[in-house]
Short mmCIF file of C-alpha atoms in Angstrom, two decimals:
data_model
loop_
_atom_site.label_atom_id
_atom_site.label_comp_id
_atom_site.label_asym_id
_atom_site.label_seq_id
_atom_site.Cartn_x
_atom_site.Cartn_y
_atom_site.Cartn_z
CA UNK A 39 14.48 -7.48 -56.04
CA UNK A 40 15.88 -5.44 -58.81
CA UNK A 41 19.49 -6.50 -60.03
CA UNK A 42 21.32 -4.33 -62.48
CA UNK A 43 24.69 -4.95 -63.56
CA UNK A 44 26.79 -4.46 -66.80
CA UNK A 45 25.98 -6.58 -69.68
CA UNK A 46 29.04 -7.57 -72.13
CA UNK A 47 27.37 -8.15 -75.49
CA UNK A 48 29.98 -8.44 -78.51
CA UNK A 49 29.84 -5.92 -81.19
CA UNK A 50 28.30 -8.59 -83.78
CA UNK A 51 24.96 -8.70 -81.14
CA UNK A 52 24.76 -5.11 -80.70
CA UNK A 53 24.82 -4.48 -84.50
CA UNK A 54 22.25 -7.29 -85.50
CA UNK A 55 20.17 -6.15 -82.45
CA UNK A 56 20.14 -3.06 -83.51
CA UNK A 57 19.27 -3.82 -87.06
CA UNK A 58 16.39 -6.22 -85.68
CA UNK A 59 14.86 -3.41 -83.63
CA UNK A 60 15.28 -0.60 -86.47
CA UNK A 61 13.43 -2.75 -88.56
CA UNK A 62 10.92 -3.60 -86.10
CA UNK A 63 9.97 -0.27 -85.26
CA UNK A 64 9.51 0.94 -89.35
CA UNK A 65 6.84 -2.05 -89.53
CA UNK A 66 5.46 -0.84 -85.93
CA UNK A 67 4.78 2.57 -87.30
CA UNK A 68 3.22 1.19 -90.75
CA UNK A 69 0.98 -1.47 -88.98
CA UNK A 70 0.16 -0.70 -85.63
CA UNK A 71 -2.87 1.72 -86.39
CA UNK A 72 -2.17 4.66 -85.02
CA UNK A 73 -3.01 8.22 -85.96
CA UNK A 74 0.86 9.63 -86.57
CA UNK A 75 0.51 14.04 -86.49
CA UNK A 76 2.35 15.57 -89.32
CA UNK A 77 0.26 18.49 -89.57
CA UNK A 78 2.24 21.79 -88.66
CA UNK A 79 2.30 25.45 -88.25
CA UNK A 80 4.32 28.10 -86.71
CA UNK A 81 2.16 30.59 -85.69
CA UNK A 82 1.77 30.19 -81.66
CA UNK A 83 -1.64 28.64 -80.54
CA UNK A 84 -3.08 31.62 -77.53
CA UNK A 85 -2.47 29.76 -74.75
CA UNK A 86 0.89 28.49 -72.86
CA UNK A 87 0.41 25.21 -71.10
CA UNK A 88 4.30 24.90 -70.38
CA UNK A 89 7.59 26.76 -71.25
CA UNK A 90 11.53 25.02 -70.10
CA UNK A 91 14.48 25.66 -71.56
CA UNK A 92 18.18 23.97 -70.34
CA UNK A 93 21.02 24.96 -71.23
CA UNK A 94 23.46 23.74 -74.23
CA UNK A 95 26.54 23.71 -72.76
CA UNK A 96 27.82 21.99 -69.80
CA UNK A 97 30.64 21.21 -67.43
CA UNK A 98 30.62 17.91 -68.56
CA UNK A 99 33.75 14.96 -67.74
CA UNK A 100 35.85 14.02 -70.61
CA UNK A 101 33.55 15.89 -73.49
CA UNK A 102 35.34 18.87 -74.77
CA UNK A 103 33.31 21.87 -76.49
CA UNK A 104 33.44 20.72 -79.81
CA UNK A 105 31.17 18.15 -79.39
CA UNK A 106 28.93 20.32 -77.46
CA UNK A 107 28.63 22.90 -80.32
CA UNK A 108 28.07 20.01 -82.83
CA UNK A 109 25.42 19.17 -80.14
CA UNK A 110 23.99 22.67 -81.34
CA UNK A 111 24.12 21.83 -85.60
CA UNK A 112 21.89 18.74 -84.68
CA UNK A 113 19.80 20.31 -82.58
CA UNK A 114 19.04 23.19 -85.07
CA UNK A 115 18.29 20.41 -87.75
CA UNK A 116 16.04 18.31 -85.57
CA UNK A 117 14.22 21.25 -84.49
CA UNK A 118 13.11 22.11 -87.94
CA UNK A 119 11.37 18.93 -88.14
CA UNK A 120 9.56 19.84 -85.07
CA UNK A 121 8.98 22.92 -84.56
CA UNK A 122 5.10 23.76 -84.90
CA UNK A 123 3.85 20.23 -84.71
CA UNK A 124 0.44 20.33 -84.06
CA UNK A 125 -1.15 17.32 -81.88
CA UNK A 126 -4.80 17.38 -82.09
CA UNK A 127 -7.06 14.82 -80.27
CA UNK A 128 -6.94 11.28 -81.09
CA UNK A 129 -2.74 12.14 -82.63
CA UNK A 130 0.51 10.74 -81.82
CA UNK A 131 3.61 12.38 -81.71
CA UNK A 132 6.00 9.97 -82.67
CA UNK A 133 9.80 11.68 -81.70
CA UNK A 134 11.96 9.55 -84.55
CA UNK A 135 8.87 9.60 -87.23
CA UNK A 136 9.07 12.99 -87.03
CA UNK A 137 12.72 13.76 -86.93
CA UNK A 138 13.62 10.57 -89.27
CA UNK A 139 17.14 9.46 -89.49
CA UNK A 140 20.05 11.63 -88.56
CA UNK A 141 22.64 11.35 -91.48
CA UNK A 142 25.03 13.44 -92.97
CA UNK A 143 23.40 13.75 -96.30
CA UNK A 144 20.95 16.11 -93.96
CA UNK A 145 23.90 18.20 -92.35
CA UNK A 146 23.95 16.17 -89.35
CA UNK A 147 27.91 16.16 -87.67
CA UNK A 148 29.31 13.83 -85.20
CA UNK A 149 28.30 14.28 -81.02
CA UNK A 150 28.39 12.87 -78.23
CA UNK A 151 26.52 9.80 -77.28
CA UNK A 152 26.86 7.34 -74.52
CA UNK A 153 27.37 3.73 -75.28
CA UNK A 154 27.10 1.32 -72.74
CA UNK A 155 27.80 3.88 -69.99
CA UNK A 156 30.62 5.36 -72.11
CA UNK A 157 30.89 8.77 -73.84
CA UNK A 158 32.07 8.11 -77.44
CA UNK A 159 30.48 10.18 -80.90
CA UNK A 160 28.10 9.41 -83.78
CA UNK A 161 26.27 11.11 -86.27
CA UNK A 162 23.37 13.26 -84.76
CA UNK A 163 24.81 12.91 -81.06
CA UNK A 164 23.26 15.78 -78.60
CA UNK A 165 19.57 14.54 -79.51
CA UNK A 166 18.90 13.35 -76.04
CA UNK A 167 18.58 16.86 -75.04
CA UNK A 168 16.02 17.32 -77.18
CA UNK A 169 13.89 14.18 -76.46
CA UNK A 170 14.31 15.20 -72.28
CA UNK A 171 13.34 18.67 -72.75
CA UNK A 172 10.07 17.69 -74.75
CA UNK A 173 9.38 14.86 -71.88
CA UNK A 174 9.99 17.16 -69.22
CA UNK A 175 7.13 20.03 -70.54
CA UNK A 176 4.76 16.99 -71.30
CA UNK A 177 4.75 16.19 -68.13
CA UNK A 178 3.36 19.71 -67.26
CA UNK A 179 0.61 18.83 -69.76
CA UNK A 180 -2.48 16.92 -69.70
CA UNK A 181 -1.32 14.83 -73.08
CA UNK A 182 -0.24 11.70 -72.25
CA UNK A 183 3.08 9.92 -72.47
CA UNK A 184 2.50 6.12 -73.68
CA UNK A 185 6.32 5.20 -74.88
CA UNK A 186 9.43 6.86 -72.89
CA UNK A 187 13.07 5.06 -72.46
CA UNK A 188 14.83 6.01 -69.18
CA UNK A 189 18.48 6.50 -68.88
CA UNK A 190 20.56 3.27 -67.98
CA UNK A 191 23.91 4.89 -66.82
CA UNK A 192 23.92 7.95 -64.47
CA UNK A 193 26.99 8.79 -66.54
CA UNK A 194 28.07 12.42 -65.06
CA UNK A 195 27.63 14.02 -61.76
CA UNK A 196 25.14 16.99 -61.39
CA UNK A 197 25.52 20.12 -62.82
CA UNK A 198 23.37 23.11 -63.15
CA UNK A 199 20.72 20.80 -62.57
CA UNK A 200 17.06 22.03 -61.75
CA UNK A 201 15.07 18.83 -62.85
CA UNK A 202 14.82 15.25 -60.11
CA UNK A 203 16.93 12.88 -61.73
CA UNK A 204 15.79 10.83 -64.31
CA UNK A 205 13.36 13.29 -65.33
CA UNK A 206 14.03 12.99 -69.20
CA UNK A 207 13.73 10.27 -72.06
CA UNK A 208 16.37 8.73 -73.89
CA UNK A 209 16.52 8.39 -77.90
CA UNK A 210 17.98 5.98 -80.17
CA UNK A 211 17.06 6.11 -83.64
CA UNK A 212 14.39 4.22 -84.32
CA UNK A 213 13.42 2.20 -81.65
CA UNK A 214 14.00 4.19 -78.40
CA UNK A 215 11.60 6.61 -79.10
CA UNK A 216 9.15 8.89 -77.15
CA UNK A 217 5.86 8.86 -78.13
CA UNK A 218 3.10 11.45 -76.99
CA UNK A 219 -0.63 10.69 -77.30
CA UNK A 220 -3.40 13.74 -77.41
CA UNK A 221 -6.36 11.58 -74.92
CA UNK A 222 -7.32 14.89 -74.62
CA UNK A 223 -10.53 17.34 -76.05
CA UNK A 224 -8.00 19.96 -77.07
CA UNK A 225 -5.59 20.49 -79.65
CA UNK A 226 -1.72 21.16 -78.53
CA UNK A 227 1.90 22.69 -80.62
CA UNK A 228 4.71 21.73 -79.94
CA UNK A 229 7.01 24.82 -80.22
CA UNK A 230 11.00 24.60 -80.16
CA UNK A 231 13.96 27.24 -80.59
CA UNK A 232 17.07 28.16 -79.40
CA UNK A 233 17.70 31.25 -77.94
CA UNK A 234 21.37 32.67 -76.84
CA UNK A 235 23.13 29.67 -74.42
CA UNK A 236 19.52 27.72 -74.05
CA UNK A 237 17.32 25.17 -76.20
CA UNK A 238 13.37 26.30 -75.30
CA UNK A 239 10.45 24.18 -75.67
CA UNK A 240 6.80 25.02 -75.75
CA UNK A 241 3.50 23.66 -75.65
CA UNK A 242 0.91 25.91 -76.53
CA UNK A 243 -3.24 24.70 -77.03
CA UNK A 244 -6.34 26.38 -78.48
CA UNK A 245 -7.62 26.24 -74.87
CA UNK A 246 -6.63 28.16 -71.57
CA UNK A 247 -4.81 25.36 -68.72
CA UNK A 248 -7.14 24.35 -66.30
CA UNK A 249 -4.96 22.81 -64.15
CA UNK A 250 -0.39 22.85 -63.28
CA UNK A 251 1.60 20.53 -62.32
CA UNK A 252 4.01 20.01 -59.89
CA UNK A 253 7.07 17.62 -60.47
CA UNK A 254 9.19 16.24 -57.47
CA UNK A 255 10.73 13.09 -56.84
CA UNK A 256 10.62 10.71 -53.74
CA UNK A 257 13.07 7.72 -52.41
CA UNK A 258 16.15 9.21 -53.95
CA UNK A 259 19.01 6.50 -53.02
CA UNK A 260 22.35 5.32 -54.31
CA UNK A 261 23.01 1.18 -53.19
CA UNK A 262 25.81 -0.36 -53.41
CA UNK A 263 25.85 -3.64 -55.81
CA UNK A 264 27.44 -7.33 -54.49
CA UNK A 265 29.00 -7.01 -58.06
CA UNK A 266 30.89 -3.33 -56.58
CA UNK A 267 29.07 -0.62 -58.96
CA UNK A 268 26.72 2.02 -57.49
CA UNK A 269 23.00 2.20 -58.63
CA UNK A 270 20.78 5.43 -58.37
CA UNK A 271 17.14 5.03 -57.58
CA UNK A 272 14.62 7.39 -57.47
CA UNK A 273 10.32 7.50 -58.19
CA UNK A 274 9.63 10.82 -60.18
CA UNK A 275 5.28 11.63 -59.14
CA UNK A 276 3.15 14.84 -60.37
CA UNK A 277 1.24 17.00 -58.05
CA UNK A 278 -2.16 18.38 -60.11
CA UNK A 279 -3.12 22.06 -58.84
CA UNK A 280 -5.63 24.14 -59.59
CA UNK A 281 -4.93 27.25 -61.37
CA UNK A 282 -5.10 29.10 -58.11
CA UNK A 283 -2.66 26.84 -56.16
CA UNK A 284 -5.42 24.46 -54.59
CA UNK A 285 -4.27 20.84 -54.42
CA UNK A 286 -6.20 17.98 -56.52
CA UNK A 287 -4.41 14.96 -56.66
CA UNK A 288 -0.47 13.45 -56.89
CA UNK A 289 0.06 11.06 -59.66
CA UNK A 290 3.03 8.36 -59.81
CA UNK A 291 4.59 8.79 -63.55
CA UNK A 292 7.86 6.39 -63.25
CA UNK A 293 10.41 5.09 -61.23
CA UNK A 294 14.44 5.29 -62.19
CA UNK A 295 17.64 2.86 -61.89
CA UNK A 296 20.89 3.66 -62.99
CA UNK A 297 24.11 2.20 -63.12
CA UNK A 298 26.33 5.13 -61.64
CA UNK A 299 29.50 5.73 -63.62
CA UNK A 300 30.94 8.22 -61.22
CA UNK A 301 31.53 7.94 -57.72
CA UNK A 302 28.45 9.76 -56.11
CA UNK A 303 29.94 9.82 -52.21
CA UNK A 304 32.45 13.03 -53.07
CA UNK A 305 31.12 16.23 -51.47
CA UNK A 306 31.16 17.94 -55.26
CA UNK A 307 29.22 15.12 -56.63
CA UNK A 308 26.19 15.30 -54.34
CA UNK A 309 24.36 18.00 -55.27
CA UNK A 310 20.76 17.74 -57.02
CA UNK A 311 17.63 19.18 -57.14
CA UNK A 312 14.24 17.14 -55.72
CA UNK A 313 11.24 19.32 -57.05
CA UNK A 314 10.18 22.10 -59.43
CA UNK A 315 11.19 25.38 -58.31
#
């Protein structure tokens, strides 16, 4: 049965274990063999697979705007990184190889990143946005995800939601990193821009879709732990449709667990959203 509860770790553990993993992940991307894309190009590919875009700013419990419009400087910065990556077959997309480190030296500005659960600020904070919205349109894609990080803390309640919970990927530099795979034929760009209130990502291919998916979510719970937090639970599946609406086949892509920080049993916290519209 799964168990989740807090984990105290001193400061000293978390900084060597981050050091050990950072390190880790450098030699990973040197030795491991795989075929890292750095090719890229602007011009749009003919055919949309998938187009999302979220919005940047939020209602969002003790984070004022100012980290949400430094949210915004990072964002622009990452995106120029990625922006027109091109996947072809056989490729990875490695998220952090492709971004690399976010420092001040490249204009990056302190935002908000959770901790443990807890909002507090580093340098390049916001970048989970990023890394969920790119998850969220490869799963309306036939590449294939083969290295994604859920969320451990359901840190704030709902709000303009229209994704299941636990729908996107959380980044760390280095070593929590998302990593997309091309298994396929056909050759896939990534495009990425912001436009007025909302971040917009793209994947475009040399080949007309086939296929669309569907993404919904099933066994959406909260329990209540012997220890006295909250967990949230839910399994996040694809439907795959024909272009003219005719159903092929579900697929399970991952299940979720996350230590609630927020009490999920008030009427204005219990709002969310189970399927694409």
């Amino acid at each position: 049965m799964l168990q989740l509860h807090p984990k105290k770790r001193s400061n000293l553990r978390i900084w060597a274990g981050t050091q050990y993993y950072t390190l880790k992940r450098q030699a990973q991307w040197i030795t491991d063999g795989k075929r890292y894309t750095t090719q890229r190009n602007t011009t749009p590919l003919p055919h949309l697979i998938h187009e999302h875009r979220t919005p940047l700013y939020r209602r969002l419990r003790d984070v004022d705007l100012e980290m949400q419009q430094n949210k915004v400087i990072n964002l622009n910065i990452a995106i120029k990184q990625l922006n027109g990556i091109i996947v072809s077959p056989n490729e990875v997309l490695s998220y952090w190889k492709t971004i690399g480190r976010p420092t001040k030296r490249k204009g990056y500005v302190d935002g908000m990143i959770l901790h443990y659960g807890k909002v507090t600020t580093g340098t390049g904070g916001g970048l989970c946005q990023l890394s969920n919205l790119i998850y969220w349109i490869t799963l309306h894609s036939p590449l294939t995800v083969t290295e994604r990080y859920r969320h451990s803390y359901d840190v704030f309640p709902d709000s303009r939601r229209d994704q299941p919970f636990g729908s996107g990927a959380t980044c760390s530099y280095n070593y929590l990193d998302l990593q997309i795979t091309n298994q396929t034929a056909q050759t896939f760009q990534l495009l990425l821009y912001i436009e007025g209130d909302y971040l917009v990502g793209q994947w475009r291919s040399n080949i007309p879709p086939t296929v669309q998916y569907k993404i919904y979510e099933e066994n959406h719970h909260f329990t209540n732990e012997w220890w006295g937090g909250i967990v949230r639970h839910n399994q996040i599946f694809r439907s795959v449709l024909s272009q003219d609406g005719t159903f092929i086949r579900n697929e399970f892509i991952t299940e979720n667990h996350a230590l609630t920080m927020y009490d999920p049993f008030l009427p204005e916290n219990t709002a969310y959203k189970k399927a694409d519209p």
